[in-house]
Short mmCIF file of C-alpha atoms and ligand atoms in Angstrom, two decimals:
data_model
loop_
_atom_site.label_atom_id
_atom_site.label_comp_id
_atom_site.label_asym_id
_atom_site.label_seq_id
_atom_site.Cartn_x
_atom_site.Cartn_y
_atom_site.Cartn_z
CA MET A 1 53.27 -56.32 37.35
CA GLU A 2 49.89 -55.46 35.36
CA VAL A 3 52.45 -53.07 32.79
CA MET A 4 48.85 -50.21 31.28
CA ILE A 5 50.60 -48.21 28.37
CA GLN A 6 48.46 -45.70 26.84
CA ASP A 7 48.65 -42.92 24.86
CA THR A 8 49.07 -40.08 26.99
CA ALA A 9 49.94 -39.45 30.38
CA GLU A 10 46.22 -37.53 30.76
CA THR A 11 44.47 -41.28 29.47
CA ALA A 12 47.25 -42.87 31.90
CA SER A 13 46.00 -40.06 34.75
CA ARG A 14 42.46 -41.01 34.53
CA THR A 15 42.83 -44.20 33.67
CA ALA A 16 44.65 -45.05 37.61
CA ALA A 17 42.00 -41.75 38.71
CA ALA A 18 39.64 -44.41 38.15
CA LEU A 19 40.96 -47.11 40.13
CA ALA A 20 41.77 -45.45 42.52
CA ALA A 21 37.45 -44.35 42.89
CA GLU A 22 36.36 -47.08 42.43
CA GLU A 23 38.31 -48.36 45.50
CA ILE A 24 37.38 -45.05 47.44
CA ARG A 25 33.39 -46.15 46.66
CA ASP A 26 33.11 -49.99 47.34
CA HIS A 27 35.10 -49.17 50.28
CA PRO A 28 34.67 -45.77 51.29
CA ASP A 29 36.77 -45.68 54.56
CA THR A 30 40.34 -46.67 52.33
CA VAL A 31 43.56 -45.34 53.34
CA LEU A 32 44.98 -43.54 50.75
CA GLY A 33 49.46 -43.34 49.92
CA LEU A 34 49.71 -39.59 48.02
CA ALA A 35 52.60 -38.78 46.12
CA THR A 36 54.08 -34.84 45.34
CA GLY A 37 56.38 -34.12 41.70
CA SER A 38 54.70 -33.01 38.13
CA THR A 39 53.38 -37.10 38.04
CA PRO A 40 50.63 -36.92 40.46
CA LEU A 41 49.05 -34.37 38.70
CA GLY A 42 46.72 -35.17 36.41
CA LEU A 43 45.56 -37.79 38.39
CA TYR A 44 44.95 -35.35 41.75
CA ARG A 45 43.25 -33.27 38.75
CA GLU A 46 40.78 -36.00 37.65
CA TRP A 47 40.32 -36.34 41.52
CA ILE A 48 38.64 -33.83 41.71
CA ARG A 49 36.89 -33.87 39.20
CA LEU A 50 34.93 -36.68 39.85
CA HIS A 51 34.76 -35.69 43.66
CA SER A 52 32.87 -32.16 41.83
CA ASP A 53 31.10 -33.50 39.51
CA GLU A 54 30.54 -37.09 40.09
CA GLY A 55 30.09 -36.58 43.81
CA LEU A 56 32.96 -39.02 44.82
CA ASP A 57 33.01 -39.08 48.78
CA PHE A 58 36.63 -38.34 50.33
CA GLY A 59 35.45 -37.83 53.17
CA ARG A 60 35.74 -41.39 55.09
CA VAL A 61 38.95 -41.56 53.18
CA THR A 62 42.73 -41.22 55.24
CA SER A 63 45.53 -39.81 53.89
CA PHE A 64 49.15 -40.72 53.91
CA ASN A 65 52.09 -38.59 51.41
CA LEU A 66 55.10 -40.62 51.12
CA ASP A 67 57.55 -37.35 52.58
CA GLU A 68 58.30 -34.22 53.36
CA TYR A 69 61.39 -31.86 53.28
CA VAL A 70 63.33 -31.13 56.50
CA GLY A 71 63.23 -28.33 57.54
CA LEU A 72 60.10 -26.69 55.85
CA PRO A 73 56.74 -25.30 57.72
CA ALA A 74 54.16 -26.22 55.94
CA ASP A 75 53.31 -22.90 54.72
CA HIS A 76 56.61 -22.73 52.33
CA PRO A 77 54.87 -22.76 49.13
CA CYS A 78 57.69 -25.05 48.23
CA SER A 79 57.05 -28.03 50.92
CA TYR A 80 54.62 -31.22 50.69
CA ARG A 81 52.21 -30.09 52.57
CA TYR A 82 51.30 -26.90 50.85
CA PHE A 83 51.63 -28.73 47.05
CA MET A 84 48.53 -30.96 48.10
CA GLN A 85 47.06 -28.63 50.23
CA GLU A 86 46.76 -26.81 46.37
CA GLN A 87 47.15 -29.63 43.99
CA LEU A 88 44.87 -31.61 45.91
CA PHE A 89 42.83 -31.39 49.32
CA ASN A 90 41.72 -28.02 49.24
CA HIS A 91 38.97 -29.24 45.79
CA ILE A 92 37.73 -32.15 48.13
CA ASN A 93 36.21 -33.11 50.54
CA ILE A 94 38.52 -34.88 52.59
CA ARG A 95 39.16 -34.26 56.48
CA PRO A 96 42.43 -32.18 57.37
CA ASP A 97 42.50 -33.91 61.21
CA ARG A 98 42.82 -37.97 57.81
CA VAL A 99 45.49 -35.89 56.52
CA HIS A 100 48.72 -37.25 56.88
CA ILE A 101 52.05 -35.43 56.28
CA PRO A 102 55.52 -36.28 57.40
CA ASN A 103 56.39 -32.34 59.77
CA GLY A 104 59.60 -32.09 58.57
CA THR A 105 60.42 -29.08 61.27
CA ALA A 106 59.25 -31.36 64.31
CA GLY A 107 62.44 -31.20 66.84
CA ASP A 108 62.99 -34.84 67.40
CA LEU A 109 62.67 -36.21 63.65
CA ALA A 110 63.27 -40.06 64.95
CA ALA A 111 59.95 -39.93 66.73
CA GLU A 112 58.54 -38.23 64.30
CA CYS A 113 59.02 -41.34 62.14
CA ALA A 114 58.48 -43.46 64.46
CA ALA A 115 55.00 -41.74 65.13
CA TYR A 116 54.96 -41.44 61.33
CA GLU A 117 55.36 -45.47 61.40
CA GLN A 118 52.43 -45.56 64.05
CA ALA A 119 50.03 -43.38 62.72
CA ILE A 120 50.05 -45.89 59.41
CA ARG A 121 49.10 -48.70 61.84
CA ASP A 122 46.37 -47.10 63.11
CA ALA A 123 44.41 -46.99 60.18
CA GLY A 124 45.12 -50.32 59.03
CA GLY A 125 47.90 -50.01 56.68
CA ILE A 126 47.79 -48.15 52.94
CA ASP A 127 45.20 -49.90 50.94
CA VAL A 128 45.98 -48.25 47.56
CA GLN A 129 49.21 -46.58 47.32
CA VAL A 130 50.39 -43.67 44.48
CA LEU A 131 53.82 -43.67 43.34
CA GLY A 132 55.80 -41.82 40.93
CA ILE A 133 59.64 -42.42 40.31
CA GLY A 134 62.29 -40.12 39.96
CA SER A 135 64.91 -40.20 37.63
CA ASP A 136 68.25 -42.01 39.99
CA GLY A 137 64.82 -44.49 40.53
CA HIS A 138 64.17 -43.49 43.86
CA ILE A 139 60.62 -44.20 45.32
CA GLY A 140 59.09 -41.31 48.16
CA PHE A 141 62.64 -40.48 49.16
CA ASN A 142 64.81 -43.86 48.80
CA GLU A 143 67.28 -42.69 47.42
CA PRO A 144 70.15 -45.55 45.51
CA GLY A 145 72.54 -47.76 47.76
CA GLY A 146 69.68 -47.63 51.07
CA SER A 147 67.26 -50.45 52.56
CA LEU A 148 65.35 -52.11 50.30
CA ALA A 149 63.91 -53.35 54.39
CA SER A 150 63.90 -49.05 55.36
CA ARG A 151 61.21 -47.40 57.30
CA THR A 152 59.87 -43.92 57.53
CA ARG A 153 63.11 -42.05 58.79
CA ARG A 154 65.50 -38.52 57.11
CA GLU A 155 66.83 -39.57 54.50
CA ILE A 156 69.27 -37.64 52.52
CA LEU A 157 68.46 -36.87 49.07
CA THR A 158 71.08 -37.74 46.12
CA ALA A 159 72.83 -34.09 44.28
CA GLN A 160 70.54 -35.09 41.48
CA THR A 161 67.20 -35.29 43.08
CA ARG A 162 68.27 -31.92 44.36
CA ARG A 163 69.03 -30.91 41.05
CA ASP A 164 65.50 -32.49 39.55
CA ASN A 165 63.47 -30.42 42.27
CA ALA A 166 65.35 -27.44 41.71
CA ARG A 167 63.66 -26.30 39.34
CA PHE A 168 60.68 -25.38 42.00
CA PHE A 169 62.93 -23.40 44.62
CA ASP A 170 63.74 -19.75 44.12
CA ASN A 171 67.45 -20.55 43.87
CA PRO A 172 68.67 -24.28 43.86
CA GLU A 173 71.17 -24.06 47.23
CA ASP A 174 67.67 -23.96 48.85
CA VAL A 175 66.76 -26.92 47.80
CA PRO A 176 66.95 -28.53 51.38
CA LEU A 177 69.84 -31.86 52.44
CA TYR A 178 66.99 -33.87 54.27
CA SER A 179 63.91 -35.29 53.49
CA LEU A 180 62.15 -37.34 55.88
CA THR A 181 59.93 -40.23 54.07
CA MET A 182 58.51 -43.39 54.08
CA GLY A 183 60.64 -46.27 53.63
CA ILE A 184 60.53 -49.29 50.98
CA GLY A 185 59.69 -51.55 53.99
CA THR A 186 56.75 -49.71 54.76
CA ILE A 187 55.27 -49.15 50.83
CA LEU A 188 56.27 -52.68 49.74
CA GLU A 189 53.47 -53.66 52.72
CA SER A 190 50.39 -51.19 51.04
CA ARG A 191 48.57 -53.48 49.75
CA ARG A 192 48.26 -51.92 46.57
CA ILE A 193 50.47 -50.17 44.78
CA LEU A 194 49.79 -47.92 41.10
CA LEU A 195 52.48 -46.88 39.58
CA LEU A 196 53.30 -43.70 37.44
CA ALA A 197 55.89 -43.13 34.95
CA PHE A 198 55.61 -39.77 32.52
CA GLY A 199 57.59 -38.79 29.80
CA GLU A 200 60.62 -39.93 27.61
CA HIS A 201 63.28 -38.78 30.09
CA LYS A 202 61.25 -41.49 32.54
CA ALA A 203 61.97 -44.51 30.06
CA ASP A 204 65.56 -46.30 30.80
CA ILE A 205 65.04 -46.04 34.38
CA LEU A 206 61.39 -47.81 34.79
CA ALA A 207 62.49 -50.16 32.29
CA LYS A 208 65.72 -50.51 35.17
CA ALA A 209 63.40 -50.66 37.48
CA VAL A 210 60.41 -53.27 35.75
CA GLU A 211 62.31 -55.60 33.60
CA GLY A 212 65.85 -54.60 34.85
CA PRO A 213 67.47 -56.86 38.12
CA VAL A 214 66.24 -56.15 41.88
CA THR A 215 69.06 -54.17 43.93
CA ALA A 216 69.27 -50.63 45.25
CA SER A 217 70.69 -49.20 43.52
CA VAL A 218 67.15 -48.23 41.27
CA PRO A 219 65.13 -48.62 44.50
CA ALA A 220 62.52 -48.90 42.40
CA SER A 221 63.12 -52.71 40.60
CA VAL A 222 62.03 -53.34 45.24
CA LEU A 223 58.47 -53.52 43.25
CA GLN A 224 58.17 -56.52 41.28
CA MET A 225 58.81 -58.21 44.79
CA HIS A 226 55.00 -57.04 45.45
CA PRO A 227 52.38 -59.19 44.78
CA HIS A 228 49.63 -55.95 43.25
CA VAL A 229 52.03 -53.04 41.45
CA THR A 230 49.93 -51.77 38.51
CA VAL A 231 52.20 -49.53 36.15
CA PHE A 232 50.62 -46.30 34.76
CA VAL A 233 53.02 -44.86 31.45
CA ASP A 234 52.66 -43.21 28.17
CA GLU A 235 53.99 -44.19 25.58
CA PRO A 236 57.08 -41.99 25.20
CA GLY A 237 57.60 -43.31 29.26
CA ALA A 238 57.67 -47.54 27.93
CA ALA A 239 59.88 -46.64 24.88
CA SER A 240 62.38 -48.71 26.72
CA LEU A 241 60.53 -51.23 28.17
CA ALA A 242 61.37 -54.71 25.91
CA ARG A 243 58.44 -56.40 26.18
CA VAL A 244 56.38 -53.57 25.27
CA ASP A 245 54.12 -55.89 22.88
CA HIS A 246 53.12 -58.52 25.56
CA TYR A 247 52.02 -55.82 28.33
CA LYS A 248 49.62 -54.68 25.36
CA TRP A 249 48.84 -58.18 24.66
CA VAL A 250 48.44 -58.70 28.32
CA MET A 251 45.84 -55.05 28.60
CA ARG A 252 43.59 -56.09 25.34
CA HIS A 253 43.60 -59.58 26.99
CA SER A 254 42.20 -58.08 30.08
CA LEU A 255 39.58 -55.71 28.29
CA GLU A 256 38.28 -58.62 26.49
P1 PGA B 301 58.04 -36.31 39.15
O1 PGA B 301 59.47 -36.39 40.46
O2 PGA B 301 56.68 -36.32 39.67
O3 PGA B 301 58.16 -34.51 39.92
O4 PGA B 301 59.26 -36.40 37.64
C1 PGA B 301 58.75 -38.04 40.79
C2 PGA B 301 59.76 -38.63 41.71
O5 PGA B 301 61.14 -37.85 42.45
O6 PGA B 301 59.40 -39.40 42.27
#
C-alpha cells in the first residue's frame, strides 16, 4: 500500500481526484467504482471543477457504485442514487446509461446482484475504485465478520453503521436494515484502489486496516492483499499510524 498523507482532506481529495483524472485523460473509457458518504465529497467537487474549468471529459466513462440501501427508491433523498445525482452526475457529462447503482427496490434482489456482477464483467472490470472506510472498518457495506471473498449481495447493516448513517435521515429508525453491496471479492478485482480516510474519528480504524493483521473483523484490512492501493489521508486521519515517518519518506522520494 502506498500511503499519501496530506495536511488537509481538501488537498488529499484534490490529489486523489487528479490521479483518477489522469487515468480518464489517458483512457477515456475508464470504468470507475464510486462511493457515497461524506468522504468522497471533496473528490467529486474537484472532478466537477476539472470538468467545468479544464474540460475533463466523462463522456465515455462508465461507473459502478459500491452499494445502495434496500427499499429506498431512486428519488428518495437518502438513497445513494439520489446522492450521486446531486453530488456528481448532474454536474458532469457522464452518460446516464453508463451509470450503474444497485437497485435496492428490485423485486428479486439476488437476481439484481447477479446482474450487477455481470454488468461489471461486461464493462471489462473496474479500473479505478474509490473507497471510504466505515468506522467499523467496512468497505462498501461489507460489515465485519463477513466473507473476504464475498460477491455483490444483500448485506445486513451493523448497529454502528446504522447509527453512523442516522445523521442523513429525519429519524434514526428510518435507516434501512439492509443494503445491496459489491462484495469484497468484487472490490479486490478492481485494477487500482484509492482509499480515502479523513478526520481523527477515522484514525484508529485506518491504522488497523493499513497496519494491523488481515482479518474479516476489519474488512478494509484485506486491501493489504491488493497489489495497487493508494491511501489518501489527512494529518488527523493519520494520527494512529505507526509508520508515518516512513510513508512521508516514501512520498518525498517518489516525488523527486
Ligand atoms: P463516511 O462513510 O464517508 O460518511 O465517513 C464512509 C463509509 O461508511 O464507507
